[in-house]
Coordinates of C-alpha atoms in Angstrom, one line a residue:
Chain A
M1 CA -77.7 -90.2 13.5
E2 CA -79.4 -93.4 13.1
V3 CA -80.0 -95.1 16.1
Q4 CA -79.0 -98.8 16.0
Y5 CA -80.5 -101.0 19.2
S6 CA -79.0 -104.1 20.2
G7 CA -82.2 -105.0 22.4
D8 CA -80.4 -105.5 25.8
V9 CA -81.7 -102.6 27.8
M10 CA -80.9 -101.8 31.3
T11 CA -82.3 -99.6 34.0
L12 CA -80.2 -97.0 35.1
N13 CA -80.9 -94.1 37.7
M14 CA -79.3 -90.8 36.8
G15 CA -79.5 -89.0 40.3
P16 CA -80.9 -87.8 42.7
Q17 CA -77.5 -86.8 43.6
H18 CA -75.7 -86.2 39.9
P19 CA -73.7 -83.5 39.9
S20 CA -74.9 -82.2 36.3
T21 CA -78.6 -82.5 37.0
H22 CA -78.4 -78.8 38.4
G23 CA -80.3 -79.9 42.0
V24 CA -82.1 -82.9 43.2
L25 CA -83.3 -84.7 39.8
R26 CA -83.8 -88.2 39.1
L27 CA -83.8 -89.4 35.6
E28 CA -85.0 -92.8 34.9
L29 CA -82.6 -94.5 31.8
K30 CA -83.4 -97.1 29.8
T31 CA -80.3 -97.9 28.2
D32 CA -78.9 -99.9 25.6
G33 CA -75.3 -99.7 25.7
E34 CA -74.5 -96.1 25.5
I35 CA -77.8 -95.1 23.6
V36 CA -80.6 -93.7 26.1
A37 CA -83.8 -95.8 24.6
D38 CA -85.8 -93.6 27.1
A39 CA -85.4 -91.1 29.7
K40 CA -88.0 -90.8 32.3
P41 CA -87.8 -87.8 34.4
H42 CA -88.6 -88.0 38.3
I43 CA -89.3 -84.7 40.2
G44 CA -90.4 -83.4 43.5
Y45 CA -87.3 -84.0 45.5
L46 CA -87.4 -80.3 46.3
H47 CA -91.2 -80.2 47.0
R48 CA -91.9 -77.8 49.8
C49 CA -95.8 -76.9 49.5
F50 CA -95.4 -73.4 48.4
E51 CA -99.1 -73.1 47.3
K52 CA -100.4 -74.5 50.5
H53 CA -97.9 -72.1 52.3
C54 CA -99.4 -69.4 50.2
E55 CA -102.8 -69.9 51.4
N56 CA -101.7 -69.5 55.1
V57 CA -100.2 -66.0 54.9
D58 CA -101.3 -62.8 53.6
Y59 CA -100.7 -61.2 50.0
P60 CA -96.9 -59.0 51.1
G61 CA -96.1 -62.5 52.9
V62 CA -96.0 -64.5 49.8
V63 CA -93.4 -62.3 48.0
P64 CA -90.2 -64.0 50.2
F65 CA -91.9 -67.5 49.2
T66 CA -91.8 -66.5 45.5
D67 CA -88.2 -65.8 45.8
R68 CA -87.3 -69.4 46.7
L69 CA -89.1 -70.5 43.8
D70 CA -85.8 -69.9 41.0
Y71 CA -83.4 -68.7 43.7
C72 CA -80.9 -68.1 40.5
A73 CA -83.4 -65.1 39.4
A74 CA -85.2 -64.0 42.4
M75 CA -86.1 -60.7 41.6
N76 CA -87.7 -61.7 38.3
Q77 CA -89.9 -64.1 40.4
E78 CA -91.5 -61.6 43.0
L79 CA -91.8 -59.1 39.8
G80 CA -94.4 -61.7 38.2
Y81 CA -96.0 -62.2 41.9
V82 CA -96.4 -58.3 42.5
L83 CA -97.5 -57.2 38.9
A84 CA -100.4 -59.9 39.5
V85 CA -101.2 -58.9 42.8
E86 CA -101.3 -55.2 41.5
K87 CA -103.4 -56.2 38.3
L88 CA -105.9 -57.6 40.5
M89 CA -106.0 -54.8 43.0
G90 CA -105.8 -52.1 39.8
I91 CA -102.6 -50.4 41.6
K92 CA -101.1 -48.0 39.0
I93 CA -97.4 -47.7 40.0
N94 CA -95.5 -44.6 39.3
D95 CA -92.6 -44.3 36.7
R96 CA -89.7 -44.3 39.0
V97 CA -91.0 -47.7 40.3
R98 CA -91.8 -48.9 36.8
Y99 CA -88.0 -48.1 35.4
L100 CA -86.1 -49.3 38.8
R101 CA -88.2 -52.6 38.4
V102 CA -87.0 -52.9 34.5
I103 CA -83.7 -52.1 35.6
M104 CA -83.4 -54.9 38.8
A105 CA -85.5 -57.5 36.1
E106 CA -83.2 -57.0 33.7
L107 CA -80.0 -57.2 35.8
G108 CA -81.3 -60.3 37.4
R109 CA -81.6 -61.7 34.0
I110 CA -78.0 -61.0 33.2
A111 CA -77.1 -62.6 36.3
S112 CA -79.3 -65.7 35.8
H113 CA -77.9 -66.1 31.9
L114 CA -74.4 -65.8 33.6
I115 CA -75.1 -68.7 35.8
A116 CA -76.7 -70.7 32.6
A117 CA -73.9 -70.1 30.6
G118 CA -71.2 -71.1 32.9
T119 CA -72.4 -73.9 34.2
Y120 CA -73.4 -75.1 31.0
G121 CA -69.7 -74.8 29.9
N122 CA -69.0 -76.5 33.3
D123 CA -71.3 -79.6 32.0
I124 CA -69.6 -79.9 28.7
G125 CA -66.0 -79.8 30.1
T126 CA -64.5 -76.5 30.2
F127 CA -64.1 -74.6 33.7
T128 CA -62.5 -71.2 33.3
P129 CA -65.8 -69.6 31.7
F130 CA -67.8 -70.8 34.7
W131 CA -65.2 -68.5 36.8
W132 CA -65.4 -65.5 34.6
C133 CA -69.4 -65.7 34.7
F134 CA -69.3 -65.7 38.1
R135 CA -67.2 -63.1 38.6
D136 CA -69.1 -60.8 36.4
R137 CA -72.6 -61.7 38.5
E138 CA -70.6 -60.8 41.7
T139 CA -71.0 -57.2 40.7
I140 CA -74.5 -57.4 40.0
L141 CA -75.5 -59.0 43.4
D142 CA -73.4 -56.3 44.8
F143 CA -75.8 -53.8 43.3
F144 CA -78.7 -55.7 44.6
E145 CA -77.0 -56.1 48.4
E146 CA -76.4 -52.4 48.6
T147 CA -80.3 -51.8 47.6
C148 CA -82.1 -54.0 49.7
G149 CA -79.2 -56.1 51.9
A150 CA -79.8 -59.3 50.4
R151 CA -77.4 -61.0 47.9
L152 CA -80.0 -64.0 46.4
L153 CA -83.4 -63.5 48.0
Y154 CA -84.4 -60.0 48.1
N155 CA -88.0 -59.3 49.2
Y156 CA -87.2 -56.0 47.1
N157 CA -90.7 -55.5 44.8
W158 CA -93.5 -54.9 47.2
I159 CA -97.1 -54.6 46.2
G160 CA -97.4 -51.3 44.9
G161 CA -93.8 -50.0 45.1
L162 CA -90.2 -51.1 46.3
M163 CA -88.3 -51.6 49.6
H164 CA -86.1 -49.0 49.3
D165 CA -85.1 -46.4 46.3
V166 CA -81.3 -47.1 45.1
K167 CA -78.4 -44.8 46.2
P168 CA -78.0 -41.5 44.3
D169 CA -75.0 -42.8 42.2
F170 CA -76.2 -46.1 41.4
G171 CA -77.5 -45.4 37.7
K172 CA -73.8 -44.5 37.1
R173 CA -72.3 -47.1 38.1
V174 CA -74.8 -49.5 36.7
I175 CA -73.4 -47.8 33.5
E176 CA -70.0 -48.2 34.4
F177 CA -70.8 -52.0 34.8
I178 CA -72.4 -52.1 31.3
D179 CA -69.6 -50.5 29.9
Y180 CA -67.0 -53.2 31.3
F181 CA -69.5 -56.2 31.0
E182 CA -70.4 -55.9 27.0
P183 CA -67.1 -56.3 25.8
Q184 CA -66.7 -59.4 28.5
V185 CA -69.8 -61.2 26.4
D186 CA -67.3 -60.8 23.5
N187 CA -64.6 -62.7 25.4
L188 CA -66.8 -65.4 26.6
N189 CA -67.9 -65.8 23.2
K190 CA -64.4 -66.5 21.8
I191 CA -63.8 -69.0 24.7
L192 CA -66.8 -70.9 25.0
S193 CA -69.7 -70.3 22.3
D194 CA -67.4 -70.4 19.0
N195 CA -64.9 -73.1 20.6
Y196 CA -64.6 -76.1 18.1
I197 CA -65.3 -79.0 21.1
F198 CA -68.0 -76.7 22.4
I199 CA -69.6 -76.8 19.3
K200 CA -69.3 -80.4 18.5
R201 CA -70.6 -81.2 21.7
T202 CA -74.0 -79.1 21.3
A203 CA -74.9 -78.0 17.8
N204 CA -76.3 -81.2 16.5
V205 CA -77.7 -82.6 19.8
G206 CA -81.3 -82.0 21.2
I207 CA -83.2 -80.9 18.2
L208 CA -86.3 -79.1 19.8
K209 CA -88.6 -78.7 16.7
P210 CA -90.8 -75.5 16.9
E211 CA -94.0 -77.1 16.8
V212 CA -93.2 -79.4 19.6
A213 CA -92.0 -76.9 21.6
V214 CA -95.4 -75.2 21.2
S215 CA -97.1 -78.4 22.3
Y216 CA -95.1 -78.8 25.0
G217 CA -95.6 -75.3 26.3
V218 CA -91.7 -74.6 26.2
T219 CA -91.3 -70.6 26.5
G220 CA -88.5 -68.3 27.1
P221 CA -84.9 -68.9 25.6
N222 CA -85.8 -72.4 25.1
L223 CA -88.5 -71.7 22.9
R224 CA -86.5 -68.9 21.2
G225 CA -83.8 -71.3 20.8
S226 CA -86.2 -73.3 18.3
G227 CA -86.5 -69.8 16.2
V228 CA -89.9 -69.0 17.1
A229 CA -89.4 -65.3 17.7
F230 CA -92.0 -64.9 20.7
D231 CA -91.1 -62.9 24.2
V232 CA -93.8 -61.5 26.8
R233 CA -92.2 -58.3 26.9
K234 CA -92.6 -57.8 23.1
D235 CA -95.7 -59.7 22.6
E236 CA -97.8 -58.8 25.6
P237 CA -95.9 -55.9 27.1
Y238 CA -95.9 -55.5 30.8
L239 CA -93.9 -52.7 33.0
G240 CA -94.2 -50.3 29.7
Y241 CA -91.3 -52.7 27.7
E242 CA -92.8 -51.5 24.7
E243 CA -91.0 -48.2 25.3
F244 CA -87.7 -50.0 24.9
D245 CA -85.9 -50.4 21.8
F246 CA -84.3 -54.3 22.0
D247 CA -84.6 -57.2 19.6
I248 CA -85.7 -60.6 20.6
A249 CA -82.9 -63.3 20.4
V250 CA -83.5 -66.3 18.5
G251 CA -81.6 -69.3 17.8
K252 CA -80.7 -69.1 14.0
G253 CA -78.9 -72.4 13.5
D254 CA -75.4 -71.1 12.7
Y255 CA -73.6 -74.4 13.6
G256 CA -76.4 -77.1 12.6
P257 CA -79.9 -77.5 12.8
V258 CA -82.0 -74.8 14.2
G259 CA -83.1 -75.7 17.9
S260 CA -80.1 -77.4 19.1
C261 CA -78.3 -77.1 22.4
W262 CA -75.8 -74.7 21.0
D263 CA -78.9 -72.5 19.9
R264 CA -80.6 -72.8 23.2
Y265 CA -77.6 -71.9 24.8
M266 CA -76.5 -69.0 22.2
V267 CA -79.9 -67.5 22.7
R268 CA -79.1 -66.3 26.6
I269 CA -75.7 -65.0 25.5
R270 CA -77.6 -62.6 22.9
E271 CA -80.0 -61.7 25.3
V272 CA -77.6 -60.6 27.8
K273 CA -76.7 -58.0 25.0
E274 CA -80.3 -57.0 24.5
C275 CA -80.6 -56.6 28.4
C276 CA -77.7 -54.1 28.2
K277 CA -79.4 -52.1 25.9
I278 CA -82.7 -52.1 28.0
I279 CA -80.7 -51.2 31.1
R280 CA -78.7 -48.4 28.9
Q281 CA -82.4 -46.8 28.3
A282 CA -83.8 -47.2 31.5
V283 CA -81.2 -45.9 33.4
A284 CA -81.3 -42.7 31.1
K285 CA -85.0 -42.0 31.5
L286 CA -84.7 -43.3 35.5
P287 CA -87.4 -40.2 36.6
P288 CA -87.6 -38.9 40.5
G289 CA -90.3 -39.9 42.5
D290 CA -90.9 -41.8 45.9
V291 CA -90.6 -45.7 45.5
R292 CA -93.1 -46.6 48.4
E293 CA -96.0 -43.9 46.8
T294 CA -98.5 -46.7 46.3
V295 CA -97.8 -49.4 48.5
P296 CA -101.3 -50.1 50.2
K297 CA -101.7 -49.9 53.8
R298 CA -103.7 -53.1 53.7
V299 CA -103.5 -55.5 51.0
K300 CA -107.1 -56.8 50.5
P301 CA -107.8 -57.6 46.5
P302 CA -111.4 -57.7 45.6
K303 CA -113.0 -60.9 44.8
G304 CA -112.1 -62.8 41.5
D305 CA -109.1 -64.4 40.2
V306 CA -106.1 -63.2 37.5
Y307 CA -103.7 -64.4 35.5
M308 CA -100.5 -62.6 34.6
R309 CA -97.2 -64.1 33.1
T310 CA -93.8 -61.9 32.9
E311 CA -90.8 -62.9 30.8
A312 CA -88.8 -64.8 33.5
P313 CA -85.0 -65.4 32.6
R314 CA -86.1 -69.4 32.2
G315 CA -89.5 -68.6 30.3
E316 CA -92.9 -67.5 31.1
L317 CA -93.7 -67.4 34.4
G318 CA -97.4 -67.1 35.3
Y319 CA -99.2 -66.8 38.4
Y320 CA -103.1 -67.6 38.8
I321 CA -104.5 -66.2 41.9
V322 CA -108.1 -66.4 43.5
S323 CA -109.1 -63.8 45.8
D324 CA -112.0 -64.4 47.8
G325 CA -112.1 -60.6 49.5
S326 CA -109.5 -61.6 52.3
P327 CA -106.0 -60.8 53.0
K328 CA -104.7 -64.3 52.0
P329 CA -104.6 -65.7 48.7
Y330 CA -107.4 -68.1 48.6
R331 CA -105.3 -70.3 45.7
L332 CA -102.0 -69.4 44.3
K333 CA -101.0 -71.5 41.3
V334 CA -97.5 -70.6 39.8
K335 CA -97.3 -71.5 36.0
S336 CA -93.3 -72.8 35.9
P337 CA -91.4 -72.6 32.8
C338 CA -89.1 -75.0 33.7
F339 CA -91.5 -77.1 34.8
T340 CA -92.6 -77.3 31.2
A341 CA -89.4 -77.5 30.0
M342 CA -88.8 -80.4 31.6
S343 CA -91.9 -82.5 30.3
A344 CA -90.6 -81.8 26.7
F345 CA -87.5 -83.2 27.9
R346 CA -88.1 -87.0 27.6
E347 CA -89.3 -86.3 24.2
V348 CA -85.9 -84.4 23.3
S349 CA -84.0 -87.2 24.6
R350 CA -84.7 -90.3 23.0
G351 CA -81.9 -91.9 21.3
V352 CA -79.3 -90.1 22.5
M353 CA -76.0 -90.8 24.0
I354 CA -75.7 -90.5 27.7
A355 CA -73.2 -88.2 27.2
D356 CA -75.4 -85.8 25.2
L357 CA -78.0 -86.3 27.6
I358 CA -75.8 -84.1 30.2
A359 CA -75.8 -81.5 27.2
I360 CA -79.5 -81.4 26.5
L361 CA -80.2 -81.1 30.3
G362 CA -77.9 -78.1 30.9
S363 CA -79.2 -76.4 27.6
F364 CA -82.8 -76.2 29.1
D365 CA -81.4 -74.5 32.2
I366 CA -83.5 -75.8 34.6
V367 CA -83.8 -74.7 38.4
L368 CA -85.5 -77.7 40.6
G369 CA -86.6 -75.2 43.2
E370 CA -89.0 -73.9 40.6
I371 CA -89.9 -77.0 39.3
D372 CA -90.8 -78.8 42.5
R373 CA -91.8 -75.7 44.6
Chain B
M1 CA -110.8 -61.9 18.5
T2 CA -112.0 -60.1 21.8
P3 CA -113.1 -62.1 24.9
Q4 CA -116.7 -61.2 23.7
E5 CA -116.4 -62.7 20.4
I6 CA -114.7 -65.8 21.7
A7 CA -117.3 -66.6 24.2
A8 CA -120.2 -65.9 21.7
L9 CA -118.6 -67.9 19.2
L10 CA -118.5 -71.0 21.9
S11 CA -122.0 -70.6 22.9
E12 CA -122.7 -70.7 19.2
Q13 CA -121.0 -74.1 18.5
F14 CA -121.4 -76.0 22.0
E15 CA -124.9 -74.3 22.9
D16 CA -125.9 -75.6 26.6
R17 CA -122.8 -77.0 27.1
V18 CA -121.2 -73.6 27.7
L19 CA -123.0 -73.0 31.1
E20 CA -122.0 -69.5 31.7
S21 CA -119.5 -66.9 30.3
K22 CA -117.8 -63.9 31.9
T23 CA -116.4 -61.4 29.6
D24 CA -116.1 -58.1 32.1
E25 CA -113.8 -59.7 34.3
I26 CA -110.1 -59.2 34.4
N27 CA -109.8 -62.7 33.3
P28 CA -112.6 -63.5 30.8
W29 CA -113.8 -67.2 31.0
S30 CA -116.3 -69.5 30.6
D31 CA -117.7 -72.0 32.4
V32 CA -118.0 -75.3 30.1
K33 CA -119.7 -78.9 31.4
S34 CA -117.0 -81.2 32.2
E35 CA -117.6 -83.9 29.7
A36 CA -117.4 -81.5 27.0
V37 CA -114.0 -80.3 28.0
L38 CA -112.0 -82.5 25.5
E39 CA -114.3 -81.4 22.5
V40 CA -114.1 -77.5 23.6
S41 CA -110.2 -78.1 23.6
Q42 CA -110.0 -79.6 20.3
F43 CA -112.3 -77.0 18.9
L44 CA -110.4 -74.0 20.7
R45 CA -107.0 -75.5 19.3
S46 CA -108.1 -76.3 15.5
D47 CA -110.3 -73.8 14.6
S48 CA -108.6 -71.0 12.5
R49 CA -110.4 -68.2 14.0
L50 CA -109.0 -69.1 17.7
R51 CA -105.8 -71.3 17.1
M52 CA -105.3 -71.8 21.1
D53 CA -102.3 -73.4 20.5
H54 CA -100.5 -72.7 23.6
L55 CA -102.1 -74.0 27.2
E56 CA -100.5 -71.6 29.6
L57 CA -101.6 -73.1 32.7
L58 CA -103.8 -75.8 34.0
G59 CA -104.6 -76.1 37.5
G60 CA -107.1 -77.3 39.9
V61 CA -108.9 -74.7 42.4
D62 CA -111.0 -76.5 45.7
Y63 CA -113.9 -74.1 46.4
K64 CA -115.2 -76.2 49.2
E65 CA -118.2 -77.6 47.8
N66 CA -116.5 -78.6 44.4
L67 CA -113.8 -78.6 42.6
E68 CA -112.7 -76.6 39.8
V69 CA -110.6 -77.1 36.9
V70 CA -108.6 -74.1 34.9
Y71 CA -107.4 -73.8 31.7
V72 CA -105.6 -70.9 30.7
L73 CA -105.0 -70.8 26.9
F74 CA -103.3 -68.3 24.6
S75 CA -102.7 -68.1 20.7
M76 CA -99.6 -67.8 19.6
E77 CA -100.9 -66.9 16.0
H78 CA -103.6 -64.4 17.0
R79 CA -102.4 -63.3 20.4
H80 CA -105.6 -63.5 22.2
R81 CA -106.2 -65.1 25.7
Y82 CA -109.1 -67.2 27.0
T83 CA -109.9 -69.2 30.6
I84 CA -111.8 -72.3 30.4
K85 CA -113.4 -73.6 33.5
C86 CA -115.2 -76.8 34.8
Q87 CA -117.0 -77.6 37.9
L88 CA -116.5 -81.0 39.2
S89 CA -118.5 -82.7 42.0
K90 CA -116.1 -83.7 45.3
E91 CA -117.3 -87.2 45.6
S92 CA -116.1 -88.2 42.1
P93 CA -114.0 -85.6 40.5
S94 CA -113.1 -86.7 36.9
L95 CA -113.5 -85.3 33.2
P96 CA -111.3 -86.3 29.8
S97 CA -107.6 -85.3 29.6
V98 CA -106.7 -82.8 27.1
E99 CA -103.1 -84.2 26.6
S100 CA -104.0 -85.2 23.0
V101 CA -104.3 -81.8 22.4
W102 CA -101.5 -80.1 24.0
R103 CA -99.0 -82.2 25.3
V104 CA -97.6 -80.3 28.2
A105 CA -101.1 -81.0 29.6
N106 CA -99.7 -84.5 30.6
W107 CA -97.6 -83.1 33.6
H108 CA -100.1 -80.3 34.5
E109 CA -102.7 -83.2 34.6
R110 CA -100.7 -85.5 36.8
E111 CA -100.4 -82.4 39.2
A112 CA -103.9 -81.6 39.5
Y113 CA -104.1 -85.3 40.3
D114 CA -101.5 -85.3 43.0
M115 CA -102.7 -82.0 44.3
F116 CA -106.6 -82.4 44.0
G117 CA -107.4 -85.7 43.5
I118 CA -109.0 -85.1 39.9
E119 CA -109.3 -88.0 37.9
F120 CA -108.4 -87.5 34.1
E121 CA -110.0 -90.0 31.7
G122 CA -107.7 -91.2 29.0
H123 CA -104.5 -90.1 30.6
S124 CA -101.4 -92.0 29.8
D125 CA -99.7 -92.1 32.9
L126 CA -101.9 -90.8 35.5
S127 CA -99.3 -90.9 38.5
R128 CA -98.4 -88.6 41.4
I129 CA -95.4 -86.1 40.5
L130 CA -94.6 -84.0 42.9
C131 CA -95.6 -86.1 46.4
P132 CA -94.2 -89.5 46.9
D133 CA -96.4 -92.3 45.2
D134 CA -97.3 -94.0 48.3
W135 CA -98.7 -90.3 49.9
E136 CA -102.2 -90.5 51.1
G137 CA -104.6 -87.6 50.6
Y138 CA -104.6 -84.6 48.3
P139 CA -102.7 -81.9 50.1
L140 CA -104.2 -78.7 48.0
R141 CA -107.8 -79.4 49.1
K142 CA -109.0 -77.2 51.9
D143 CA -110.0 -80.1 54.1
Y144 CA -106.7 -81.7 53.6
V145 CA -105.3 -82.9 57.4
F146 CA -101.5 -82.8 57.4
P147 CA -100.2 -86.4 58.6
K148 CA -98.3 -86.6 61.4
S149 CA -95.8 -89.1 60.0
Y150 CA -94.5 -90.2 56.5
R151 CA -92.8 -94.0 56.8
D152 CA -92.4 -93.7 60.6
M153 CA -90.6 -90.4 60.0
P154 CA -92.1 -87.6 61.9
V155 CA -93.4 -84.9 59.1

């Protein structure tokens, strides 16, 4: 779209209390009529010194803090942390722990993508998909609740193992859920993804070019929405993801240029189906074993530093840990996928209409708890 | 390329400006003179053998006697990773900004400035990002003393 500026620029604050900013985020807009000349994000409203707190608790004590980074996908956040500490300490986990972690991480990914899709529909102005998504997410939260007692913030992944084993018929019921859930994804496509109005609102909006995305360090579904087939689970496998047969979901530009809001949204829907594939395989292979077999009595990693990244639902989640040989981390730095995605937001949103700004922001699927830490 | 090859290539290219390399650790790294970090970054990004186009992490660490900036780099093309470290004095921590090489560095450097007070020369908008603009001190430094109040509100 050719942008025509009249030159009469007004400053407008969107947020911090705005329903479609997905948390406490302020966008400082320079508007020229309905056109956004510039949108500068101001973050930090949820800053709660996560990294400073971590320096004052022991290694296992950090796990509950990591849950609170991205509270929509807490299972995946703690997984990244425990893997980093295990890498630093050289702990080898057994197969039962490994498969259970994969199942839980993929269930967490489905739950998180359901929030993303549902609230995105809500942003665009349709309400029914939101309830459908939340209905199915409830079942996943029930699985988590019966396993570790919590619905949102789990503390389930422990360094070297898991908090509890699952119930005996867990696998059977998960497969029953997947059998029920897969057709629901098609229903969601019918009502939302292929909806004419939804496509009109998203398919030609907020184009993120692949080279811009890489330069801004955009990762995960947002990067794959731009057509870059990069997934840490495939390209730098952890937890034995190379054993599983699944495809990387990418944006194909079905209804417009590649890298649009619709592509970023659709990658998540396609990814949910891939998660189902992985869960089926993991449940089928789940071996017996003791989930606390390798949990160390004292967590005291050797001196050194480690960087470990995993594919969280919102992109690459990296933990950089410096150990000085004491039971507390000397320094812990989180590389948050939402933080880097948000830094690309200003670039993408230049010259769009105000209503499209909501569509772009929603398509990035940010969680402010993780950006502000 | 293996970490050993990357370290050898860097030493060959930048000679004494690469102070130290440790390639046998979990996270192989090279210690680079802080004033050379921009040139090293440009080389890492543009050399066809390296192509480190993805800046995964940029962050500060406070080692009490000095500060350190860590750059974790990854190549989407060659799928290799390497870490660059820069030592800075605590009195005047400053080094060139790498914003022109990786645009994501803009926010990462703002965060390092906010938390450690590290000055990045040539940065387009070096301001606090997570703390309020009028916040005093640098919270992630080890000698940071928590304030009792902020704008007359108890903290």
